[in-house]
XYZ file of C-alpha atoms in Angstrom:
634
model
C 116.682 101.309 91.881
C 120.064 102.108 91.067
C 122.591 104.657 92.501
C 122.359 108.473 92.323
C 125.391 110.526 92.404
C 126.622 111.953 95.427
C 126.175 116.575 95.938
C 128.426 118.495 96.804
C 127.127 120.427 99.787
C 127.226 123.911 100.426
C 127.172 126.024 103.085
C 123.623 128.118 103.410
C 125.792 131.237 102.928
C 126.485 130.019 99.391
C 123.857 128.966 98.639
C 122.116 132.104 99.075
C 124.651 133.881 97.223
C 123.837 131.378 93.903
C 120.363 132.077 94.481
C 120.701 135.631 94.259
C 122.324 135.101 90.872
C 120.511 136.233 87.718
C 119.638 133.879 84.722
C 120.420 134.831 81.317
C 117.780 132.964 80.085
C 114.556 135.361 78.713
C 111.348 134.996 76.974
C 109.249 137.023 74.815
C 105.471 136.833 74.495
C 104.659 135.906 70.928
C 100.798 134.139 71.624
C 99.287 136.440 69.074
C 101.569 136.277 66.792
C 102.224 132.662 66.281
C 97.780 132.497 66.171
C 96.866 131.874 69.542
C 93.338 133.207 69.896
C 91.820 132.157 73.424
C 89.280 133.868 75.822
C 89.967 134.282 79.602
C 88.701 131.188 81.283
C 89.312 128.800 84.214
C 91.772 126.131 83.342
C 92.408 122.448 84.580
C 95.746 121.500 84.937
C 98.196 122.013 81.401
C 97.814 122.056 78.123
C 98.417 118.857 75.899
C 101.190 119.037 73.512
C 101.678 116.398 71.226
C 102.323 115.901 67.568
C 98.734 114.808 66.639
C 99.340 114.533 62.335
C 102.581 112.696 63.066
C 104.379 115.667 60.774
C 107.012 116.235 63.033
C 105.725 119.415 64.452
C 104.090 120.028 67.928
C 100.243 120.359 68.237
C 98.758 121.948 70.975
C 95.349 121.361 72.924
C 94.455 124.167 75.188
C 91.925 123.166 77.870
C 89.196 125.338 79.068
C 87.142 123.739 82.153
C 83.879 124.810 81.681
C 82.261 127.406 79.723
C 84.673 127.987 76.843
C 85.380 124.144 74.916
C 89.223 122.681 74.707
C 90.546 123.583 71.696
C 93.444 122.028 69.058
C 95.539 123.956 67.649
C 97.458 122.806 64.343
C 101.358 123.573 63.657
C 102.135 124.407 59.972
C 105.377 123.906 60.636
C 106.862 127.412 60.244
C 106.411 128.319 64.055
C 102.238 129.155 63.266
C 99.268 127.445 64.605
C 95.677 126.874 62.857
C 92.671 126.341 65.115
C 90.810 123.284 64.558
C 87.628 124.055 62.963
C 85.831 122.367 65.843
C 86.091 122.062 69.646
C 88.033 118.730 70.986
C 86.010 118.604 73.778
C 83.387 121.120 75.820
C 81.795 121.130 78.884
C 83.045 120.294 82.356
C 86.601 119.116 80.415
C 89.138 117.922 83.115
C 92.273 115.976 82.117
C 92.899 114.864 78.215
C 95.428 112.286 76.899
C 96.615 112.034 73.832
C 98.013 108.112 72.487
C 98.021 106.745 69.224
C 95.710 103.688 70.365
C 95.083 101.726 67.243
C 98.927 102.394 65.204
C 97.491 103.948 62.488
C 99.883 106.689 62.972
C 98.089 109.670 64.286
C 96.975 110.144 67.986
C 93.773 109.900 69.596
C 92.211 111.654 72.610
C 90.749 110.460 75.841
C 88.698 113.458 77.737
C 87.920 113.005 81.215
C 84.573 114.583 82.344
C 83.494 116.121 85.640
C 80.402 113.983 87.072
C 78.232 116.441 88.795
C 79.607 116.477 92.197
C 78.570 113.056 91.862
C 74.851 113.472 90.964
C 75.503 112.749 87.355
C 79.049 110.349 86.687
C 80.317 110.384 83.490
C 82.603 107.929 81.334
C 85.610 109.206 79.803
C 84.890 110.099 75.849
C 87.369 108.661 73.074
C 87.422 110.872 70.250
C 89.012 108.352 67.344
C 91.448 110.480 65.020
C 90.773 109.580 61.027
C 93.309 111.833 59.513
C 92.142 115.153 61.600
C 88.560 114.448 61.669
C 87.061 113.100 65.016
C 84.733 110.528 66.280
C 83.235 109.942 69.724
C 83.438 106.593 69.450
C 83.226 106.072 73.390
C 79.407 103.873 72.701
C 81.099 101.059 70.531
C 84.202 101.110 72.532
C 82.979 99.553 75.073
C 82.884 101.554 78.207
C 80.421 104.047 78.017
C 78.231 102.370 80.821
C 80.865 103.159 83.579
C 80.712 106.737 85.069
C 82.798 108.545 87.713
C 83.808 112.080 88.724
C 86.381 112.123 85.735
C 90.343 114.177 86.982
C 92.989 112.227 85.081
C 93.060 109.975 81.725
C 96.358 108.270 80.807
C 97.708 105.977 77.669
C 99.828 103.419 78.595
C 100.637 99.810 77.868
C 99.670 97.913 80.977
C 100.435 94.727 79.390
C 103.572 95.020 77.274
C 101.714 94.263 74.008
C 102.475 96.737 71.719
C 99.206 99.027 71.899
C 98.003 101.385 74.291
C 95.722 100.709 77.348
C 94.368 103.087 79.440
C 93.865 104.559 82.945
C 91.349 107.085 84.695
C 91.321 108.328 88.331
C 88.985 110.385 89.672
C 87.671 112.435 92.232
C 86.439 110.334 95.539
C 82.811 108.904 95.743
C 79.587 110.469 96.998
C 77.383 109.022 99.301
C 74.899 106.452 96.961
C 77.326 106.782 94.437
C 77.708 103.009 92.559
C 81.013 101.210 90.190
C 84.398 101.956 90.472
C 86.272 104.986 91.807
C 89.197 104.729 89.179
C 89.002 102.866 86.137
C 91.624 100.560 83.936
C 90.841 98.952 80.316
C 92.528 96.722 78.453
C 92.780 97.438 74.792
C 91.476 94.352 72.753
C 91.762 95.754 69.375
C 89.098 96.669 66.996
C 88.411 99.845 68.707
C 87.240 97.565 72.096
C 88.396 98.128 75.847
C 87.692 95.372 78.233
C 87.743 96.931 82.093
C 89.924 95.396 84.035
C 89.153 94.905 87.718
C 91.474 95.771 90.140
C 90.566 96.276 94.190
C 94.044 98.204 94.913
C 94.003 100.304 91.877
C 89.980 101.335 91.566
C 90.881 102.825 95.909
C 93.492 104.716 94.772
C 93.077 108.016 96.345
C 94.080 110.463 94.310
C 92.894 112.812 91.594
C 96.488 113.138 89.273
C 98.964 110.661 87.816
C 101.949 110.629 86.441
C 103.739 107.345 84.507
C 107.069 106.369 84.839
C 109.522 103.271 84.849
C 110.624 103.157 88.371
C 112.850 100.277 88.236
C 113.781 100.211 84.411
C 111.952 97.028 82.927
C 109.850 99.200 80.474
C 106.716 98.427 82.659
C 104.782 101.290 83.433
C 104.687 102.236 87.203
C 102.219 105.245 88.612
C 102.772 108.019 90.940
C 98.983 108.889 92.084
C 98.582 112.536 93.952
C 96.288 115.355 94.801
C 96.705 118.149 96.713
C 94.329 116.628 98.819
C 95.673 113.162 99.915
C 99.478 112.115 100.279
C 100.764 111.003 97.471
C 101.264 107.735 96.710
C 103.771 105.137 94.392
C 102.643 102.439 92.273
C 104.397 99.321 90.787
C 103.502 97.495 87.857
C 103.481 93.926 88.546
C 102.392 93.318 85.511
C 98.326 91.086 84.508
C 97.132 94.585 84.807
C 98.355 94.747 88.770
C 100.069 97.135 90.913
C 101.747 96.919 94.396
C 101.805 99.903 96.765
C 106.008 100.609 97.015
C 105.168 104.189 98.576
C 106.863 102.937 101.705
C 109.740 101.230 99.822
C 110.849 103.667 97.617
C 110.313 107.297 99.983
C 112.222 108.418 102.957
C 110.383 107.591 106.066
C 109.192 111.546 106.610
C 107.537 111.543 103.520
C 104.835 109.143 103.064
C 102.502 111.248 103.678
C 103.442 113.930 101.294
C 100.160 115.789 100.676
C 99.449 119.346 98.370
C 101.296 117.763 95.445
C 99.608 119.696 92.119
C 102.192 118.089 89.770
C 104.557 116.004 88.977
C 107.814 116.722 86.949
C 110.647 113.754 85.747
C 113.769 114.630 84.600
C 117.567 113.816 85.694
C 118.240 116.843 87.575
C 121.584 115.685 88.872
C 123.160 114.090 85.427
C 123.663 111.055 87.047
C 121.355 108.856 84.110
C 118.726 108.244 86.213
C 115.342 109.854 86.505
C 114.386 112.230 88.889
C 111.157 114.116 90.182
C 110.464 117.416 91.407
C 107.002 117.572 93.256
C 105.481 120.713 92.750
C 103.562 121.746 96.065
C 100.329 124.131 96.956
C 96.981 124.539 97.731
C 94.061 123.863 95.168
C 91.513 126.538 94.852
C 89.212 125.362 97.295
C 92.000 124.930 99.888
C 92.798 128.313 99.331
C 88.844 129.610 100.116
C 88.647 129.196 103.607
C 89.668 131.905 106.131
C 92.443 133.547 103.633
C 93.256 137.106 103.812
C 96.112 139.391 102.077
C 96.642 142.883 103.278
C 98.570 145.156 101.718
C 99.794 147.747 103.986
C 101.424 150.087 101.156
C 97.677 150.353 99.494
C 95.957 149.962 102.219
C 93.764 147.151 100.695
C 92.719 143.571 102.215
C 91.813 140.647 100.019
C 89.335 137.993 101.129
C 88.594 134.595 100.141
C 86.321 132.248 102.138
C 84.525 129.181 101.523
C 80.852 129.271 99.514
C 79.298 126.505 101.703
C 76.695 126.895 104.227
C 78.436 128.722 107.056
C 78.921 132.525 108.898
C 81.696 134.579 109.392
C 82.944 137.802 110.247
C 86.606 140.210 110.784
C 86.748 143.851 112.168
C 88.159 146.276 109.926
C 89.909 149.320 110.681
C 89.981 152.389 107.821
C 91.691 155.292 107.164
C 88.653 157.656 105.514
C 85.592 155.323 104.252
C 85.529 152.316 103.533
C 85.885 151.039 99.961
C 84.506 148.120 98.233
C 85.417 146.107 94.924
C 85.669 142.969 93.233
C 82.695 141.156 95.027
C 82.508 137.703 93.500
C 81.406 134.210 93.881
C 82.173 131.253 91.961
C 78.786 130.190 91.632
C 77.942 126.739 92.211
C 74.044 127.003 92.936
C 73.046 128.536 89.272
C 69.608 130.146 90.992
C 72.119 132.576 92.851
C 73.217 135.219 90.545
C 75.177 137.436 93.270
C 75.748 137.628 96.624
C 73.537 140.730 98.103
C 75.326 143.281 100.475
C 73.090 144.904 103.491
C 74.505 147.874 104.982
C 74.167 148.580 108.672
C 71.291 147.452 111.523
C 69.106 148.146 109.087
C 70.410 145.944 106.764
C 69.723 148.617 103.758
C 70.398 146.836 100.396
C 73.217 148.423 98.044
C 74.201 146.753 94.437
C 77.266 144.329 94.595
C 80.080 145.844 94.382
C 81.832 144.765 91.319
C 83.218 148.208 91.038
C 84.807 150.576 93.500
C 81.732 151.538 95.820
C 82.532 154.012 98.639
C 80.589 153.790 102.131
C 80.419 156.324 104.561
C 80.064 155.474 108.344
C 76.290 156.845 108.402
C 75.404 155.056 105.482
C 76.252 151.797 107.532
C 75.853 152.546 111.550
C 74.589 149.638 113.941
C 75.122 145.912 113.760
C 72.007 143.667 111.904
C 70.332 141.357 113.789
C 68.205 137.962 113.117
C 70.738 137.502 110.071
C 69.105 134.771 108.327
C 69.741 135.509 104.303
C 72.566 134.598 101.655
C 74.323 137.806 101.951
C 77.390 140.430 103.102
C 76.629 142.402 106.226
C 78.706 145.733 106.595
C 78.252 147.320 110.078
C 80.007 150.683 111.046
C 80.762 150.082 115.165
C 82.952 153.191 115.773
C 86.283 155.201 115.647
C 87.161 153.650 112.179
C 85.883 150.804 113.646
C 83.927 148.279 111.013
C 82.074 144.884 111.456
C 82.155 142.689 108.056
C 80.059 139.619 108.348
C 79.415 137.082 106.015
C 76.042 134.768 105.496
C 75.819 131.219 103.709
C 72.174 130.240 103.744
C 73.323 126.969 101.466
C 76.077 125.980 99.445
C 75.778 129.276 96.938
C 79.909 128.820 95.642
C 82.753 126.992 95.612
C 84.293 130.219 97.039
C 83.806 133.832 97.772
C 85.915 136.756 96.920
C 85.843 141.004 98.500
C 88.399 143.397 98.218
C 88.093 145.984 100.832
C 90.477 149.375 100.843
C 91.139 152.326 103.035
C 92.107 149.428 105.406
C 94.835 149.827 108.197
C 94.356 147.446 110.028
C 92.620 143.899 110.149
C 91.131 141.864 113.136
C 90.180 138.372 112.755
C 87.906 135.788 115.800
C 89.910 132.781 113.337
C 93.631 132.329 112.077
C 94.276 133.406 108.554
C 95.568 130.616 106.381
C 99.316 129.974 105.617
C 99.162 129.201 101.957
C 102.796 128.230 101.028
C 103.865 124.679 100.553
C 107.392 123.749 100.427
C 108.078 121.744 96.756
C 110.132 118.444 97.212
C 113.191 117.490 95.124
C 113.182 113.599 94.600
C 116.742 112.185 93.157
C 116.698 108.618 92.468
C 119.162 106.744 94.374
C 120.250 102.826 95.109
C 117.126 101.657 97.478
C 114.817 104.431 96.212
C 114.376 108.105 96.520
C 116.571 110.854 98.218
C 114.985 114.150 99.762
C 117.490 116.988 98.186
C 114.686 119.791 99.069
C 117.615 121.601 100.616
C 118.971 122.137 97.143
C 115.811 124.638 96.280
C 115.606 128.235 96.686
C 113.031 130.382 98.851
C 110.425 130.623 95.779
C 110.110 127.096 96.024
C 108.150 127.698 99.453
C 105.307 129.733 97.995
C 102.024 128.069 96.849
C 103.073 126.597 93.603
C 100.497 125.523 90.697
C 102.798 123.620 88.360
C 106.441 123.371 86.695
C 107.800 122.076 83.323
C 111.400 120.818 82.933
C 113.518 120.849 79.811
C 117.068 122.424 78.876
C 116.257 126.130 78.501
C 119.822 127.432 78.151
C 121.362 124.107 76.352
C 124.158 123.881 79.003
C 123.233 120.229 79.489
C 121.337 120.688 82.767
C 117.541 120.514 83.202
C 115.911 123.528 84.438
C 112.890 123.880 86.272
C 109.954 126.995 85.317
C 107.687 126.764 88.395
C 103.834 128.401 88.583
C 103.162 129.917 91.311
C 99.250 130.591 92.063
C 100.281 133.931 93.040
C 97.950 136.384 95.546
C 94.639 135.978 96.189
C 93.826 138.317 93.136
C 97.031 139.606 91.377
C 99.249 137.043 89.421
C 102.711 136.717 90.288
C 106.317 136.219 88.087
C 106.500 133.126 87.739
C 110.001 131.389 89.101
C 112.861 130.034 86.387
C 115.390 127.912 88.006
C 118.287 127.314 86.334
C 120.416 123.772 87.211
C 123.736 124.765 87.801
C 124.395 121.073 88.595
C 124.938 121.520 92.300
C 122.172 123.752 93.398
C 119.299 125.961 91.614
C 119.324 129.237 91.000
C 115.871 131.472 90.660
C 114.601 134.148 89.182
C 111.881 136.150 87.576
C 113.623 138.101 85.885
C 112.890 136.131 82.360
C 110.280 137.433 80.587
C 108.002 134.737 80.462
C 104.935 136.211 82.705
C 102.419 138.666 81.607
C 101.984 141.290 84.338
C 99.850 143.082 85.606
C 96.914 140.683 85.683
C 94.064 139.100 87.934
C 95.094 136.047 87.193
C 96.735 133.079 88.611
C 99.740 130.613 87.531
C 98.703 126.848 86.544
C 100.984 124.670 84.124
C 102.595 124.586 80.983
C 104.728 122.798 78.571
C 107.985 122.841 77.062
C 108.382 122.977 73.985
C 110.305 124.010 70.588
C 107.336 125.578 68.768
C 109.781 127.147 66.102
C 112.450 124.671 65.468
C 115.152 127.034 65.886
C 116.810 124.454 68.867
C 115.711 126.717 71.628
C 112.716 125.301 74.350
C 110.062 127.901 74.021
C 107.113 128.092 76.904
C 103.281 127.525 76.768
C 101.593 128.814 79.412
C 97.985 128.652 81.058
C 96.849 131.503 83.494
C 94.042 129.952 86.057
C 90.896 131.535 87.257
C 89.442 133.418 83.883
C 93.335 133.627 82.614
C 94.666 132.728 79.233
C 97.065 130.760 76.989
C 99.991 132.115 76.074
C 103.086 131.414 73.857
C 106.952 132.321 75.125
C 108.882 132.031 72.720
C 112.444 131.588 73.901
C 115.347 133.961 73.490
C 118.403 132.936 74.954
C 121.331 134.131 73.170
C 124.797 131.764 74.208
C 126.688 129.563 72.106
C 125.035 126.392 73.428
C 124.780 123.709 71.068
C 121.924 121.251 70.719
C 119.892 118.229 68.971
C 116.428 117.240 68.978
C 116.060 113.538 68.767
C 112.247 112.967 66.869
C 111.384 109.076 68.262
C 109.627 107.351 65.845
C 107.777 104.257 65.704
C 110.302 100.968 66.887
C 110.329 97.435 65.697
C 107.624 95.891 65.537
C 105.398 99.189 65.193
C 105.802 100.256 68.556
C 104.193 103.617 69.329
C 106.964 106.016 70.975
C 105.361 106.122 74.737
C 108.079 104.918 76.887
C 111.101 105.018 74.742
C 114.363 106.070 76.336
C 116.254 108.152 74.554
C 120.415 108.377 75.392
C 123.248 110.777 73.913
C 126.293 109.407 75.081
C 128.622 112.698 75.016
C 132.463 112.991 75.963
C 131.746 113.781 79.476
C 128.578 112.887 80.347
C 125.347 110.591 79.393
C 122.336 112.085 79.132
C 118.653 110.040 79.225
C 115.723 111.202 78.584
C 112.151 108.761 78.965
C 108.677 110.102 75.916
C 106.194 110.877 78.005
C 104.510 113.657 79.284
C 107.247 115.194 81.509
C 105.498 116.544 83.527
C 101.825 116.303 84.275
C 98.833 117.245 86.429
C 95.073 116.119 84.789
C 96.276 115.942 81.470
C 98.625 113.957 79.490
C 101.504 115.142 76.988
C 103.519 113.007 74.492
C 106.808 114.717 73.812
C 108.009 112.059 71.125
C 110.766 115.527 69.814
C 113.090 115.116 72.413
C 115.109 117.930 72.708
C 118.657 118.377 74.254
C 121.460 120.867 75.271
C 125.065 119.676 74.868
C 126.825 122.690 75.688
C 129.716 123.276 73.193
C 130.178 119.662 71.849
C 129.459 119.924 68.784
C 129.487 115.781 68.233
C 127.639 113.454 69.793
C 129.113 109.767 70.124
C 126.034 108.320 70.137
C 122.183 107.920 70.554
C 120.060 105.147 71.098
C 116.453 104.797 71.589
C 115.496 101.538 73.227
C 111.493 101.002 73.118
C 109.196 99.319 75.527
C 109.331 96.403 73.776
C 113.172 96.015 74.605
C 114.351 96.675 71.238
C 117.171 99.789 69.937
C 118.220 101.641 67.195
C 121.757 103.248 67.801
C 123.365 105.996 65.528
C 127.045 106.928 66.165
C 129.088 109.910 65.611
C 126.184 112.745 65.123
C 126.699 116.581 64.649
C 124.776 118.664 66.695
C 122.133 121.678 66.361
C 120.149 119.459 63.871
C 117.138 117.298 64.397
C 117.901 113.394 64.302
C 114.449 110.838 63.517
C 115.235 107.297 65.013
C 112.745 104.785 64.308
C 109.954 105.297 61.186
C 106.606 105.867 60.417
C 103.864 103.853 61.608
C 102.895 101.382 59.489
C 98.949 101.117 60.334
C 96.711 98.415 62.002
């Protein structure tokens, strides 16, 4: 590892006076618009974005989990989109990767598939690109045999041989459950993977990934997380090997960073090295297990609990009746189409409430007794006094949900859960990695889904948008943080979140759907959300050039090309990848960049995983620049 540059620090009064600061950066909503058509549905980590046709122009594939199919989404090249005619993928769709495996110029996708909980593992499915037409060619390519719980596919060249192999990691075992946790092939050619074997990779525990080049010698390295298990670092060593450098590389008081949810790289600090902001929070089913949110101003509680086999109950206190809504599970036994709701000793049945229902104290008087079935209890004691108790026969859901107003006051036999995580800034320095966390503002504390780096303003410094997961049922601004180069400074005040909605934040991309040198936003609202297109509109005097990374010597695909603009008072480096990722996989081959005013550039060079470069000197900026050509097929 080599050196980072050395902060300034400040003192916390400043810094809280930069925080305060607003961005001039804003967004406008354009998703209908530009032809984004999508229905509300869960999500699973990001979108892909990739240029699929090899055109020049961004493609998009927005991924549903699992009752609406992962769509693609075609860019004409005039800032619209055409839906493919079919779905990429349906059913159960976790992480997809896109990677042109075979050279012939456009890219292919890998899908990873849920497995059942276990009962029923399934491979990952390659769907072959043949000038936008798709196979499933996952039978003849050798790997269909070997199931898992499917999270997180990735394209990369294990093997420095000019064509793309690939990873998958996935969720941890059940008991009886046989092969490999995580799985690695070797691409042979011909449309043939040979797995790989590998005892420290196939333990891996860890449901995300991102790839990198830790140490700079082109060889992909792994950073494997979850917001389960502490994350963990990854070396290539090269004959399809890694070597555990978590320990090496992290300050002591953070190898055992759990509750990562993605990964971002980017050099945050303009010091030409790459850096990582971990994006921190509880998943979903973290979240369902003894979490409350009372708002004192409505006078409404929110509730989410876990769906498996278990009782529970809180006193309630009300001002006038009390008021139910938004009773909901997330089913997971399909015989279960709702939760019932018993009312009183009697245990008198009343519909569940979807809608506002009001109950009166006689409608619910006395405590039940002998509970014993599935169900919500609601038990009028006294004085304003109520009794809400909760019954899991089974595992019904992977959580349930109750709003409950009228409420003043709230009395739980358990502790409510704390859901904010603290995100970690990572800047690369001469032994390894640095812990500038101090350098973040409050948002950066609250449960946070995702974040996406690029230039938004085109000062030269990367910004961060951050997702947060929001409250337990209303979705929240998401947080812009612009890089001042010292510190970050937040708001959400940009423009870029659709409010009010039940909804929650997830991930995203960057992106510059339009061409017009400005990094719009893509954005995926969790839990029955939907896709939606920012379109950046920033006005400054920024200059900027987008650097399209072709194919290198020797036909080498763009993965892992880095990209440098050496200006005339800084460098700046950028790595094609995914930039940031959580299941699924980008390839941002149109790297863009802000320069600030310089309008020339001294020079840019792309130096692909193979080792070789192709410099250009003396380039005017707010243009688009192709190094490298077209593929030449297989």
């Amino acid at each position: 590892m080599k050196q980072v540059a050395i902060f300034v620090l400040l003192s916390l009064v400043s810094l809280r006076c930069a925080y305060a600061i607003a961005s001039d950066v804003s967004f406008s909503n354009v998703t209908k618009h530009v032809g984004i058509e999508q229905p509300n549905a869960w999500k699973y980590g990001g979108p892909v974005v990739a240029d699929v046709n090899n055109n020049g122009h961004y493609d998009l594939v927005l991924t549903n989990h699992d009752q609406y199919p992962a769509y693609l989404y075609w860019a004409d090249g005039n800032g619209q989109f055409q839906q493919h005619s079919t779905p990429i993928a349906q059913g159960d769709v976790h992480g997809i990767a896109a990677g042109d495996y075979d050279n012939d110029g456009d890219l292919d996708f890998l899908v990873a598939l849920g497995g059942g909980n276990g009962l029923q593992p399934k491979p990952p499915r390659l769907l072959k690109n043949n000038d936008g037409r798709f196979t499933d060619i996952t039978e003849q390519a050798g790997f269909a045999h070997l199931g898992a719980r499917g999270r997180s596919v990735r394209w990369l060249d294990l093997d420095n041989d000019g064509d793309l192999d690939f990873i998958q990691i996935n969720a941890a075992q059940v008991v009886g459950e046989t092969g490999p946790r995580n799985l690695l092939f070797e691409n042979i050619g011909n449309d043939r993977f040979k797995y790989r074997a590998n005892a420290m990779f196939e333990h891996i525990d860890a449901e995300r990934l991102y790839v990198t080049d830790f140490n700079g010698d082109f060889k992909p390295d792994l950073l494997a997380f979850s917001p389960y298990t502490p994350m963990t670092l990854w070396q290539n060593d090269g004959a399809f090997s890694f070597s555990d450098v978590t320990t090496t590389l992290l300050p002591t008081h953070l190898h055992k960073t759990a509750n990562v949810n993605t990964i971002t790289e980017a050099d945050f600090n303009g010091d030409g090295r790459q850096d990582f902001y971990l994006t921190r929070g509880k998943a979903l089913y973290q979240i369902a297990n003894n979490a409350i949110e009372h708002d004192k101003e409505q006078n409404v509680l929110h509730l989410r609990d876990e769906g498996n086999k278990s009782r529970d109950s809180m006193k309630l206190t009300t001002q006038g009746p009390l008021v139910l809504a938004d009773f909901y599970h997330f089913p997971r036994d399909r015989s279960v189409e709702h939760i019932p709701v018993y009312l009183g000793e009697h245990k008198t049945p009343v519909k569940t409430p979807f809608d506002r229902i009001e109950i009166s104290p006689t409608d619910a008087t006395g405590i039940a007794k002998n509970i014993e079935k599935t169900g919500w209890y609601i038990s009028y004691l006294s004085d304003n006094q109520w009794q809400i108790t909760w019954f899991l026969a089974s595992n019904v859901a992977w959580d349930i949900r109750a709003s409950f107003y009228n409420v003043i006051d709230v009395e739980t036999p358990w502790e409510p859960q704390h859901q904010g995580v603290n995100d970690i800034l990572l800047l690369a320095g001469e032994q390894g990695f640095i812990d500038a966390s101090k350098r973040l503002p409050s948002h950066t504390l609250d449960n946070n889904q995702g974040a996406i780096a690029g230039d938004f303003d085109n000062d030269g410094d990367q910004d961060l948008f951050v997702y947060r997961f929001g409250g337990l049922v209303d979705r929240w601004h998401d947080v812009y943080l612009e890089n001042t180069g010292t510190n970050f400074k937040q708001t959400t005040e940009h423009g870029a979140t659709i409010l009010p909605q039940r909804a929650h934040g997830d991930m995203g991309a960057a992106l510059d759907f339009d061409g017009d040198g400005k990094l719009d936003i893509l954005s995926g609202d969790d839990d029955n959300g939907k896709w939606q297109m920012f379109k950046n509109t920033t006005e400054n005097e920024n200059n900027y050039l987008t650097v399209e990374v072709g194919y290198g010597p020797n036909n080498i695909d763009p993965i892992g090309a880095v990209v440098i603009l050496d200006l005339a008072d800084k460098t700046l480096i950028q790595r094609v990848g995914a930039g940031s990722a959580s299941h699924s996989q980008n390839l941002l081959n149109l790297v863009h960049f802000g320069v600030s005013k310089q309008s020339t550039i001294k020079s840019i060079s792309v130096t692909w995983r193979n080792g070789k470069t192709i410099q250009k000197n003396n380039i005017t900026t707010n243009r688009r620049i192709t190094l490298g050509t077209a593929p030449r097929g297989n």
